Amino acid sequence: MVEADSFLHLARPLGPAAVGSQPTTAPLNVIIQPQAIFSILDHSLRRNADQERVIGTLLGVRSEDGQEVEIRNCFAVGHTETQEQVEVDMEYQKQMLGLHLKANPKEVLVGWYATSAELNTFSALIQNFYGGQGDGTWPHPAVHLTISTDAGKEIEARTYISAPVGVTAERAADSAAFTPVPHEIRYGEAEKSGLELISGAKDNNDRTANVLTDIESLEKAIEEVLAMLERVSKYVEAVIEEEAPPSSALGQFLLDALALAPKVDPEDVERDFNNHIQDVLVVSYLANTIRTQIDLSNRLATAALTMGTGDGLGGAQTNGTASEGNQRGQRGGRSQRGGGGRATES
């Protein structure tokens, strides 16, 4: 039996192509961002009642050698599908693709998605459209992402690439050989908090979750760390007492994790923490003092401007004129006294 996560890559047959323009045959490793999955699920929930599946365009980035594709964004494309034919709004797809590429110039067209795990002739037609030359992903293969949205079942994602098969171009247009490729749903630390918050709503009847405050988030994180430490301690005790089989890989992982922890005494940690708290309090006190001084200066300036208007301003000008006259009189008296002194000497 082959494991579910293992893949066997075979040489894909190449369909008819122009001379000197062969596509790449390298297998891909697909990375899917969570926001793309959410957009696809939202599109599936808003579909018409008579639609079995919905399709859309995948956008993302591709490595220089084409070995890795990261799906970052997507948008819905309208289509109608029956047992006899399928119709896709290609004009709408081209216009939306141009707008998305203008808003996100670093992203490129990487493929398309469908909310059904079934691969049929219509899937080959759409795959050849997205992987064709011109507005397609040529010379790189288009990535086909399938998301199962059956009610009451787990969401399952699969990724494929393909190559046209057929001896003629007409036969190759409506046929394709799909090859599964490995994929990974990757998210960062910032997205992890949002995903955990969203996953907490599945246990509530109204499917809502309250946003935690910073203190509550810190408390929850500490509780999770304590729970992990307790689980590891129980495992180590069980291995020592020969109640559980030992694992060299897990032991090496725990040893590496413990080696990263700094070796400090509890007294040093407490002293550093108290010093840090004191520094924070000093900075907070200085900031409050500066804020108070600025507010007081603004109030004094406002009061001076208010008292210097109206009658107060006229009185100030009158007083200033009188003082200027007194100063002139004092200077005149000094000159007379000086003149009298010169007359006596003569």
mmCIF file of C-alpha atoms in Angstrom:
data_model
loop_
_atom_site.group_PDB
_atom_site.id
_atom_site.type_symbol
_atom_site.label_atom_id
_atom_site.label_comp_id
_atom_site.label_asym_id
_atom_site.label_seq_id
_atom_site.Cartn_x
_atom_site.Cartn_y
_atom_site.Cartn_z
ATOM 1 C CA MET A 1 0.000 0.000 0.000
ATOM 2 C CA VAL A 2 1.209 3.453 -0.896
ATOM 3 C CA GLU A 3 0.959 6.127 1.778
ATOM 4 C CA ALA A 4 -1.442 8.999 1.220
ATOM 5 C CA ASP A 5 1.300 11.626 1.344
ATOM 6 C CA SER A 6 3.696 9.886 -1.057
ATOM 7 C CA PHE A 7 3.842 10.688 -4.755
ATOM 8 C CA LEU A 8 5.317 8.913 -7.755
ATOM 9 C CA HIS A 9 6.432 11.330 -10.464
ATOM 10 C CA LEU A 10 6.374 9.979 -13.995
ATOM 11 C CA ALA A 11 7.585 11.527 -17.209
ATOM 12 C CA ARG A 12 4.593 13.405 -18.588
ATOM 13 C CA PRO A 13 3.772 13.041 -22.266
ATOM 14 C CA LEU A 14 4.092 16.206 -24.271
ATOM 15 C CA GLY A 15 1.431 17.201 -26.722
ATOM 16 C CA PRO A 16 2.011 18.879 -30.050
ATOM 17 C CA ALA A 17 3.852 22.191 -29.707
ATOM 18 C CA ALA A 18 5.668 24.656 -31.873
ATOM 19 C CA VAL A 19 9.301 23.991 -32.701
ATOM 20 C CA GLY A 20 11.649 25.375 -30.044
ATOM 21 C CA SER A 21 8.915 26.081 -27.503
ATOM 22 C CA GLN A 22 8.605 22.954 -25.382
ATOM 23 C CA PRO A 23 7.048 23.328 -21.921
ATOM 24 C CA THR A 24 8.865 22.435 -18.735
ATOM 25 C CA THR A 25 8.365 18.922 -17.378
ATOM 26 C CA ALA A 26 9.652 19.563 -13.869
ATOM 27 C CA PRO A 27 7.337 18.389 -11.036
ATOM 28 C CA LEU A 28 6.097 21.068 -8.675
ATOM 29 C CA ASN A 29 5.809 21.606 -4.942
ATOM 30 C CA VAL A 30 2.732 23.718 -4.281
ATOM 31 C CA ILE A 31 2.391 25.979 -1.217
ATOM 32 C CA ILE A 32 -1.101 27.241 -0.414
ATOM 33 C CA GLN A 33 -1.802 30.289 1.727
ATOM 34 C CA PRO A 34 -4.850 30.078 4.062
ATOM 35 C CA GLN A 35 -6.492 33.199 2.614
ATOM 36 C CA ALA A 36 -6.803 31.452 -0.741
ATOM 37 C CA ILE A 37 -8.593 28.510 0.903
ATOM 38 C CA PHE A 38 -10.996 30.889 2.666
ATOM 39 C CA SER A 39 -11.812 32.672 -0.597
ATOM 40 C CA ILE A 40 -12.560 29.362 -2.309
ATOM 41 C CA LEU A 41 -14.800 28.204 0.546
ATOM 42 C CA ASP A 42 -16.639 31.530 0.515
ATOM 43 C CA HIS A 43 -17.192 31.188 -3.233
ATOM 44 C CA SER A 44 -18.545 27.679 -2.699
ATOM 45 C CA LEU A 45 -20.983 28.836 -0.016
ATOM 46 C CA ARG A 46 -22.356 31.577 -2.288
ATOM 47 C CA ARG A 47 -22.902 29.347 -5.324
ATOM 48 C CA ASN A 48 -26.301 28.714 -6.841
ATOM 49 C CA ALA A 49 -28.318 25.763 -5.644
ATOM 50 C CA ASP A 50 -28.133 24.019 -9.022
ATOM 51 C CA GLN A 51 -24.340 24.251 -9.272
ATOM 52 C CA GLU A 52 -22.332 21.201 -8.292
ATOM 53 C CA ARG A 53 -18.991 23.014 -8.338
ATOM 54 C CA VAL A 54 -17.508 26.460 -8.879
ATOM 55 C CA ILE A 55 -14.223 27.401 -10.495
ATOM 56 C CA GLY A 56 -11.801 30.319 -10.289
ATOM 57 C CA THR A 57 -8.323 31.588 -11.087
ATOM 58 C CA LEU A 58 -5.268 31.084 -8.869
ATOM 59 C CA LEU A 59 -2.606 33.774 -8.459
ATOM 60 C CA GLY A 60 0.747 33.569 -6.739
ATOM 61 C CA VAL A 61 4.491 33.506 -7.193
ATOM 62 C CA ARG A 62 6.766 30.970 -8.840
ATOM 63 C CA SER A 63 10.400 30.194 -8.125
ATOM 64 C CA GLU A 64 13.012 30.939 -10.752
ATOM 65 C CA ASP A 65 13.445 27.297 -11.720
ATOM 66 C CA GLY A 66 9.697 26.621 -11.624
ATOM 67 C CA GLN A 67 10.050 23.873 -9.004
ATOM 68 C CA GLU A 68 7.901 25.625 -6.391
ATOM 69 C CA VAL A 69 4.630 27.540 -6.700
ATOM 70 C CA GLU A 70 3.025 29.555 -3.894
ATOM 71 C CA ILE A 71 -0.706 30.249 -4.209
ATOM 72 C CA ARG A 72 -1.480 33.567 -2.507
ATOM 73 C CA ASN A 73 -4.701 34.831 -4.035
ATOM 74 C CA CYS A 74 -7.647 33.787 -6.175
ATOM 75 C CA PHE A 75 -10.863 35.123 -7.675
ATOM 76 C CA ALA A 76 -14.060 33.496 -8.864
ATOM 77 C CA VAL A 77 -14.918 32.948 -12.526
ATOM 78 C CA GLY A 78 -18.498 32.411 -13.630
ATOM 79 C CA HIS A 79 -19.313 29.268 -15.596
ATOM 80 C CA THR A 80 -22.215 27.001 -16.456
ATOM 81 C CA GLU A 81 -21.757 23.267 -16.681
ATOM 82 C CA THR A 82 -24.049 20.503 -17.870
ATOM 83 C CA GLN A 83 -23.515 16.908 -18.858
ATOM 84 C CA GLU A 84 -23.063 17.904 -22.494
ATOM 85 C CA GLN A 85 -21.102 21.154 -22.393
ATOM 86 C CA VAL A 86 -19.364 23.735 -20.233
ATOM 87 C CA GLU A 87 -19.234 27.508 -20.717
ATOM 88 C CA VAL A 88 -16.642 29.727 -19.017
ATOM 89 C CA ASP A 89 -16.724 33.530 -19.061
ATOM 90 C CA MET A 90 -13.242 33.952 -20.521
ATOM 91 C CA GLU A 91 -13.608 37.683 -21.132
ATOM 92 C CA TYR A 92 -14.417 38.287 -17.467
ATOM 93 C CA GLN A 93 -11.467 36.108 -16.471
ATOM 94 C CA LYS A 94 -9.052 38.129 -18.626
ATOM 95 C CA GLN A 95 -10.329 41.470 -17.291
ATOM 96 C CA MET A 96 -10.162 40.388 -13.645
ATOM 97 C CA LEU A 97 -6.710 38.906 -14.214
ATOM 98 C CA GLY A 98 -5.454 42.203 -15.630
ATOM 99 C CA LEU A 99 -6.864 44.154 -12.661
ATOM 100 C CA HIS A 100 -5.330 41.767 -10.107
ATOM 101 C CA LEU A 101 -1.931 41.865 -11.783
ATOM 102 C CA LYS A 102 -2.013 45.677 -11.732
ATOM 103 C CA ALA A 103 -2.865 45.699 -8.018
ATOM 104 C CA ASN A 104 -0.273 42.971 -7.241
ATOM 105 C CA PRO A 105 2.511 43.228 -9.825
ATOM 106 C CA LYS A 106 4.620 40.573 -8.076
ATOM 107 C CA GLU A 107 1.994 37.873 -8.581
ATOM 108 C CA VAL A 108 1.431 35.832 -11.735
ATOM 109 C CA LEU A 109 -1.168 33.421 -13.040
ATOM 110 C CA VAL A 110 -0.431 29.938 -11.683
ATOM 111 C CA GLY A 111 -3.585 27.917 -12.424
ATOM 112 C CA TRP A 112 -7.227 27.418 -11.451
ATOM 113 C CA TYR A 113 -9.332 25.784 -8.759
ATOM 114 C CA ALA A 114 -12.544 23.767 -8.575
ATOM 115 C CA THR A 115 -14.685 22.760 -5.596
ATOM 116 C CA SER A 116 -14.894 19.112 -6.649
ATOM 117 C CA ALA A 117 -12.422 16.264 -6.511
ATOM 118 C CA GLU A 118 -13.713 14.831 -9.786
ATOM 119 C CA LEU A 119 -11.575 15.122 -12.921
ATOM 120 C CA ASN A 120 -13.448 14.871 -16.206
ATOM 121 C CA THR A 121 -13.281 16.015 -19.815
ATOM 122 C CA PHE A 122 -14.426 19.503 -18.869
ATOM 123 C CA SER A 123 -11.551 19.711 -16.395
ATOM 124 C CA ALA A 124 -9.159 18.935 -19.251
ATOM 125 C CA LEU A 125 -10.674 21.717 -21.376
ATOM 126 C CA ILE A 126 -10.338 24.296 -18.606
ATOM 127 C CA GLN A 127 -6.841 23.048 -17.748
ATOM 128 C CA ASN A 128 -5.683 23.464 -21.350
ATOM 129 C CA PHE A 129 -7.169 26.968 -21.423
ATOM 130 C CA TYR A 130 -5.212 28.056 -18.318
ATOM 131 C CA GLY A 131 -2.018 26.323 -19.413
ATOM 132 C CA GLY A 132 -2.043 27.573 -22.995
ATOM 133 C CA GLN A 133 0.191 30.125 -24.642
ATOM 134 C CA GLY A 134 -0.557 33.839 -24.588
ATOM 135 C CA ASP A 135 -2.668 34.550 -21.486
ATOM 136 C CA GLY A 136 -1.913 31.163 -19.857
ATOM 137 C CA THR A 137 0.925 29.822 -17.732
ATOM 138 C CA TRP A 138 3.030 28.628 -20.708
ATOM 139 C CA PRO A 139 5.784 27.372 -20.610
ATOM 140 C CA HIS A 140 5.082 26.370 -16.992
ATOM 141 C CA PRO A 141 2.294 23.870 -16.306
ATOM 142 C CA ALA A 142 -0.932 25.203 -14.832
ATOM 143 C CA VAL A 143 -1.712 24.092 -11.283
ATOM 144 C CA HIS A 144 -5.164 22.611 -10.741
ATOM 145 C CA LEU A 145 -6.355 22.818 -7.118
ATOM 146 C CA THR A 146 -9.401 20.821 -6.017
ATOM 147 C CA ILE A 147 -11.159 21.530 -2.723
ATOM 148 C CA SER A 148 -13.815 19.105 -1.485
ATOM 149 C CA THR A 149 -16.697 20.995 0.126
ATOM 150 C CA ASP A 150 -19.066 18.135 0.927
ATOM 151 C CA ALA A 151 -21.229 18.854 3.960
ATOM 152 C CA GLY A 152 -20.301 16.898 7.058
ATOM 153 C CA LYS A 153 -16.891 15.837 5.712
ATOM 154 C CA GLU A 154 -13.366 17.097 6.205
ATOM 155 C CA ILE A 155 -12.042 19.623 3.708
ATOM 156 C CA GLU A 156 -9.571 17.886 1.424
ATOM 157 C CA ALA A 157 -7.239 19.662 -0.983
ATOM 158 C CA ARG A 158 -5.405 18.131 -3.934
ATOM 159 C CA THR A 159 -3.100 19.669 -6.517
ATOM 160 C CA TYR A 160 -2.354 18.519 -10.050
ATOM 161 C CA ILE A 161 -0.366 19.479 -13.088
ATOM 162 C CA SER A 162 -1.025 18.149 -16.558
ATOM 163 C CA ALA A 163 0.152 17.851 -20.123
ATOM 164 C CA PRO A 164 -1.969 17.604 -23.277
ATOM 165 C CA VAL A 165 -2.138 14.199 -24.900
ATOM 166 C CA GLY A 166 -3.170 13.287 -28.437
ATOM 167 C CA VAL A 167 -1.625 12.870 -31.826
ATOM 168 C CA THR A 168 -3.220 16.038 -33.217
ATOM 169 C CA ALA A 169 -3.799 19.515 -31.893
ATOM 170 C CA GLU A 170 -7.569 19.035 -32.053
ATOM 171 C CA ARG A 171 -7.449 15.939 -29.873
ATOM 172 C CA ALA A 172 -4.964 17.553 -27.477
ATOM 173 C CA ALA A 173 -7.294 20.518 -26.874
ATOM 174 C CA ASP A 174 -9.944 18.445 -25.061
ATOM 175 C CA SER A 175 -7.704 15.935 -23.271
ATOM 176 C CA ALA A 176 -5.024 16.109 -20.595
ATOM 177 C CA ALA A 177 -2.989 13.782 -18.419
ATOM 178 C CA PHE A 178 -3.318 14.948 -14.793
ATOM 179 C CA THR A 179 -0.442 14.172 -12.433
ATOM 180 C CA PRO A 180 -0.811 14.751 -8.664
ATOM 181 C CA VAL A 181 1.882 16.875 -7.052
ATOM 182 C CA PRO A 182 2.592 17.435 -3.330
ATOM 183 C CA HIS A 183 1.196 20.499 -1.632
ATOM 184 C CA GLU A 184 1.482 22.221 1.736
ATOM 185 C CA ILE A 185 -0.757 24.712 3.522
ATOM 186 C CA ARG A 186 1.708 27.154 5.066
ATOM 187 C CA TYR A 187 1.018 30.060 7.410
ATOM 188 C CA GLY A 188 3.113 32.346 9.590
ATOM 189 C CA GLU A 189 2.981 33.162 13.290
ATOM 190 C CA ALA A 190 0.735 36.181 12.706
ATOM 191 C CA GLU A 191 -1.758 34.090 10.717
ATOM 192 C CA LYS A 192 -1.668 31.295 13.288
ATOM 193 C CA SER A 193 -3.443 33.430 15.897
ATOM 194 C CA GLY A 194 -6.214 34.301 13.462
ATOM 195 C CA LEU A 195 -6.636 30.676 12.398
ATOM 196 C CA GLU A 196 -6.851 29.521 16.010
ATOM 197 C CA LEU A 197 -9.476 32.175 16.692
ATOM 198 C CA ILE A 198 -11.517 31.109 13.672
ATOM 199 C CA SER A 199 -11.218 27.419 14.559
ATOM 200 C CA GLY A 200 -12.611 28.182 18.011
ATOM 201 C CA ALA A 201 -15.949 29.145 16.433
ATOM 202 C CA LYS A 202 -16.669 25.601 15.211
ATOM 203 C CA ASP A 203 -17.699 24.489 18.722
ATOM 204 C CA ASN A 204 -20.287 27.274 19.090
ATOM 205 C CA ASN A 205 -23.815 26.971 17.766
ATOM 206 C CA ASP A 206 -23.819 30.492 16.329
ATOM 207 C CA ARG A 207 -20.369 29.944 14.710
ATOM 208 C CA THR A 208 -18.939 33.089 16.298
ATOM 209 C CA ALA A 209 -15.815 33.674 18.372
ATOM 210 C CA ASN A 210 -14.928 36.586 20.644
ATOM 211 C CA VAL A 211 -11.689 38.469 20.059
ATOM 212 C CA LEU A 212 -9.380 38.110 23.049
ATOM 213 C CA THR A 213 -7.581 41.014 24.684
ATOM 214 C CA ASP A 214 -3.798 41.145 24.998
ATOM 215 C CA ILE A 215 -3.866 39.911 28.598
ATOM 216 C CA GLU A 216 -6.226 37.059 27.719
ATOM 217 C CA SER A 217 -4.055 36.078 24.750
ATOM 218 C CA LEU A 218 -0.962 36.069 26.978
ATOM 219 C CA GLU A 219 -2.751 33.964 29.572
ATOM 220 C CA LYS A 220 -3.890 31.489 26.917
ATOM 221 C CA ALA A 221 -0.372 31.227 25.479
ATOM 222 C CA ILE A 222 1.105 30.562 28.932
ATOM 223 C CA GLU A 223 -1.502 27.870 29.588
ATOM 224 C CA GLU A 224 -0.669 26.181 26.282
ATOM 225 C CA VAL A 225 3.052 26.228 27.104
ATOM 226 C CA LEU A 226 2.395 24.734 30.541
ATOM 227 C CA ALA A 227 0.220 22.033 28.984
ATOM 228 C CA MET A 228 2.965 21.144 26.489
ATOM 229 C CA LEU A 229 5.570 20.995 29.253
ATOM 230 C CA GLU A 230 3.329 18.714 31.296
ATOM 231 C CA ARG A 231 2.743 16.444 28.304
ATOM 232 C CA VAL A 232 6.484 16.213 27.613
ATOM 233 C CA SER A 233 7.206 15.498 31.284
ATOM 234 C CA LYS A 234 4.666 12.666 31.328
ATOM 235 C CA TYR A 235 6.190 11.177 28.188
ATOM 236 C CA VAL A 236 9.729 11.318 29.622
ATOM 237 C CA GLU A 237 8.565 9.719 32.869
ATOM 238 C CA ALA A 238 6.780 6.978 30.938
ATOM 239 C CA VAL A 239 9.927 6.247 28.921
ATOM 240 C CA ILE A 240 12.087 6.134 32.048
ATOM 241 C CA GLU A 241 9.662 3.721 33.725
ATOM 242 C CA GLU A 242 9.547 1.642 30.494
ATOM 243 C CA GLU A 243 5.824 2.215 30.092
ATOM 244 C CA ALA A 244 6.210 3.805 26.651
ATOM 245 C CA PRO A 245 8.576 2.938 23.785
ATOM 246 C CA PRO A 246 11.479 5.399 23.438
ATOM 247 C CA SER A 247 11.940 7.425 20.266
ATOM 248 C CA SER A 248 15.410 8.609 19.312
ATOM 249 C CA ALA A 249 14.018 11.223 16.908
ATOM 250 C CA LEU A 250 11.754 12.733 19.578
ATOM 251 C CA GLY A 251 14.584 12.625 22.122
ATOM 252 C CA GLN A 252 16.897 14.463 19.750
ATOM 253 C CA PHE A 253 14.206 17.066 19.104
ATOM 254 C CA LEU A 254 13.690 17.640 22.847
ATOM 255 C CA LEU A 255 17.448 17.876 23.373
ATOM 256 C CA ASP A 256 17.770 20.502 20.651
ATOM 257 C CA ALA A 257 14.863 22.453 22.117
ATOM 258 C CA LEU A 258 16.373 22.423 25.604
ATOM 259 C CA ALA A 259 19.773 23.452 24.220
ATOM 260 C CA LEU A 260 18.220 26.652 22.867
ATOM 261 C CA ALA A 261 16.974 27.694 26.315
ATOM 262 C CA PRO A 262 19.337 30.116 28.133
ATOM 263 C CA LYS A 263 20.982 28.768 31.274
ATOM 264 C CA VAL A 264 20.288 31.418 33.925
ATOM 265 C CA ASP A 265 19.444 31.297 37.612
ATOM 266 C CA PRO A 266 15.917 32.127 38.776
ATOM 267 C CA GLU A 267 17.328 34.930 40.955
ATOM 268 C CA ASP A 268 18.923 36.555 37.912
ATOM 269 C CA VAL A 269 15.666 36.331 35.974
ATOM 270 C CA GLU A 270 13.740 37.918 38.850
ATOM 271 C CA ARG A 271 16.333 40.687 39.255
ATOM 272 C CA ASP A 272 16.345 41.477 35.538
ATOM 273 C CA PHE A 273 12.564 41.484 35.492
ATOM 274 C CA ASN A 274 12.373 43.904 38.428
ATOM 275 C CA ASN A 275 14.992 46.177 36.838
ATOM 276 C CA HIS A 276 13.013 46.151 33.621
ATOM 277 C CA ILE A 277 9.823 47.051 35.482
ATOM 278 C CA GLN A 278 11.612 49.938 37.207
ATOM 279 C CA ASP A 279 12.948 51.225 33.894
ATOM 280 C CA VAL A 280 9.466 51.059 32.415
ATOM 281 C CA LEU A 281 8.024 52.967 35.385
ATOM 282 C CA VAL A 282 10.733 55.656 35.101
ATOM 283 C CA VAL A 283 10.083 56.108 31.395
ATOM 284 C CA SER A 284 6.337 56.241 32.046
ATOM 285 C CA TYR A 285 6.845 58.861 34.805
ATOM 286 C CA LEU A 286 9.051 61.008 32.560
ATOM 287 C CA ALA A 287 6.558 60.745 29.722
ATOM 288 C CA ASN A 288 3.707 61.849 32.014
ATOM 289 C CA THR A 289 5.813 64.724 33.367
ATOM 290 C CA ILE A 290 6.663 65.946 29.873
ATOM 291 C CA ARG A 291 3.026 65.653 28.856
ATOM 292 C CA THR A 292 1.985 67.704 31.909
ATOM 293 C CA GLN A 293 4.582 70.410 31.171
ATOM 294 C CA ILE A 294 3.474 70.664 27.552
ATOM 295 C CA ASP A 295 -0.160 70.930 28.607
ATOM 296 C CA LEU A 296 0.697 73.628 31.188
ATOM 297 C CA SER A 297 2.689 75.610 28.622
ATOM 298 C CA ASN A 298 -0.207 75.463 26.182
ATOM 299 C CA ARG A 299 -2.615 76.692 28.846
ATOM 300 C CA LEU A 300 -0.327 79.596 29.811
ATOM 301 C CA ALA A 301 0.093 80.623 26.185
ATOM 302 C CA THR A 302 -3.654 80.471 25.638
ATOM 303 C CA ALA A 303 -4.282 82.540 28.787
ATOM 304 C CA ALA A 304 -1.767 85.214 27.668
ATOM 305 C CA LEU A 305 -3.432 85.502 24.283
ATOM 306 C CA THR A 306 -6.874 85.729 25.907
ATOM 307 C CA MET A 307 -5.847 88.464 28.399
ATOM 308 C CA GLY A 308 -4.107 90.512 25.687
ATOM 309 C CA THR A 309 -7.289 91.164 23.613
ATOM 310 C CA GLY A 310 -10.048 93.854 23.920
ATOM 311 C CA ASP A 311 -9.744 96.579 26.647
ATOM 312 C CA GLY A 312 -6.712 94.939 28.108
ATOM 313 C CA LEU A 313 -4.828 95.505 24.869
ATOM 314 C CA GLY A 314 -5.779 99.231 24.761
ATOM 315 C CA GLY A 315 -4.705 99.750 28.367
ATOM 316 C CA ALA A 316 -1.412 98.141 27.639
ATOM 317 C CA GLN A 317 -0.833 100.537 24.748
ATOM 318 C CA THR A 318 -1.731 103.585 26.897
ATOM 319 C CA ASN A 319 0.570 102.519 29.672
ATOM 320 C CA GLY A 320 3.280 101.941 27.151
ATOM 321 C CA THR A 321 2.855 105.492 25.742
ATOM 322 C CA ALA A 322 2.982 107.053 29.180
ATOM 323 C CA SER A 323 6.135 105.180 30.081
ATOM 324 C CA GLU A 324 7.720 106.278 26.844
ATOM 325 C CA GLY A 325 6.899 109.947 27.732
ATOM 326 C CA ASN A 326 8.373 109.549 31.170
ATOM 327 C CA GLN A 327 11.520 108.108 29.677
ATOM 328 C CA ARG A 328 11.797 111.120 27.308
ATOM 329 C CA GLY A 329 11.266 113.532 30.220
ATOM 330 C CA GLN A 330 13.948 111.861 32.243
ATOM 331 C CA ARG A 331 16.379 112.074 29.346
ATOM 332 C CA GLY A 332 15.479 115.781 28.908
ATOM 333 C CA GLY A 333 16.109 116.563 32.532
ATOM 334 C CA ARG A 334 19.489 114.977 32.392
ATOM 335 C CA SER A 335 20.451 117.129 29.399
ATOM 336 C CA GLN A 336 19.377 120.330 31.194
ATOM 337 C CA ARG A 337 21.413 119.417 34.217
ATOM 338 C CA GLY A 338 24.343 118.763 32.004
ATOM 339 C CA GLY A 339 23.970 122.152 30.334
ATOM 340 C CA GLY A 340 23.826 123.971 33.654
ATOM 341 C CA GLY A 341 27.042 122.354 34.703
ATOM 342 C CA ARG A 342 28.827 123.653 31.629
ATOM 343 C CA ALA A 343 27.536 127.218 32.209
ATOM 344 C CA THR A 344 28.951 127.292 35.763
ATOM 345 C CA GLU A 345 32.340 126.276 34.567
ATOM 346 C CA SER A 346 32.457 129.090 32.020
#
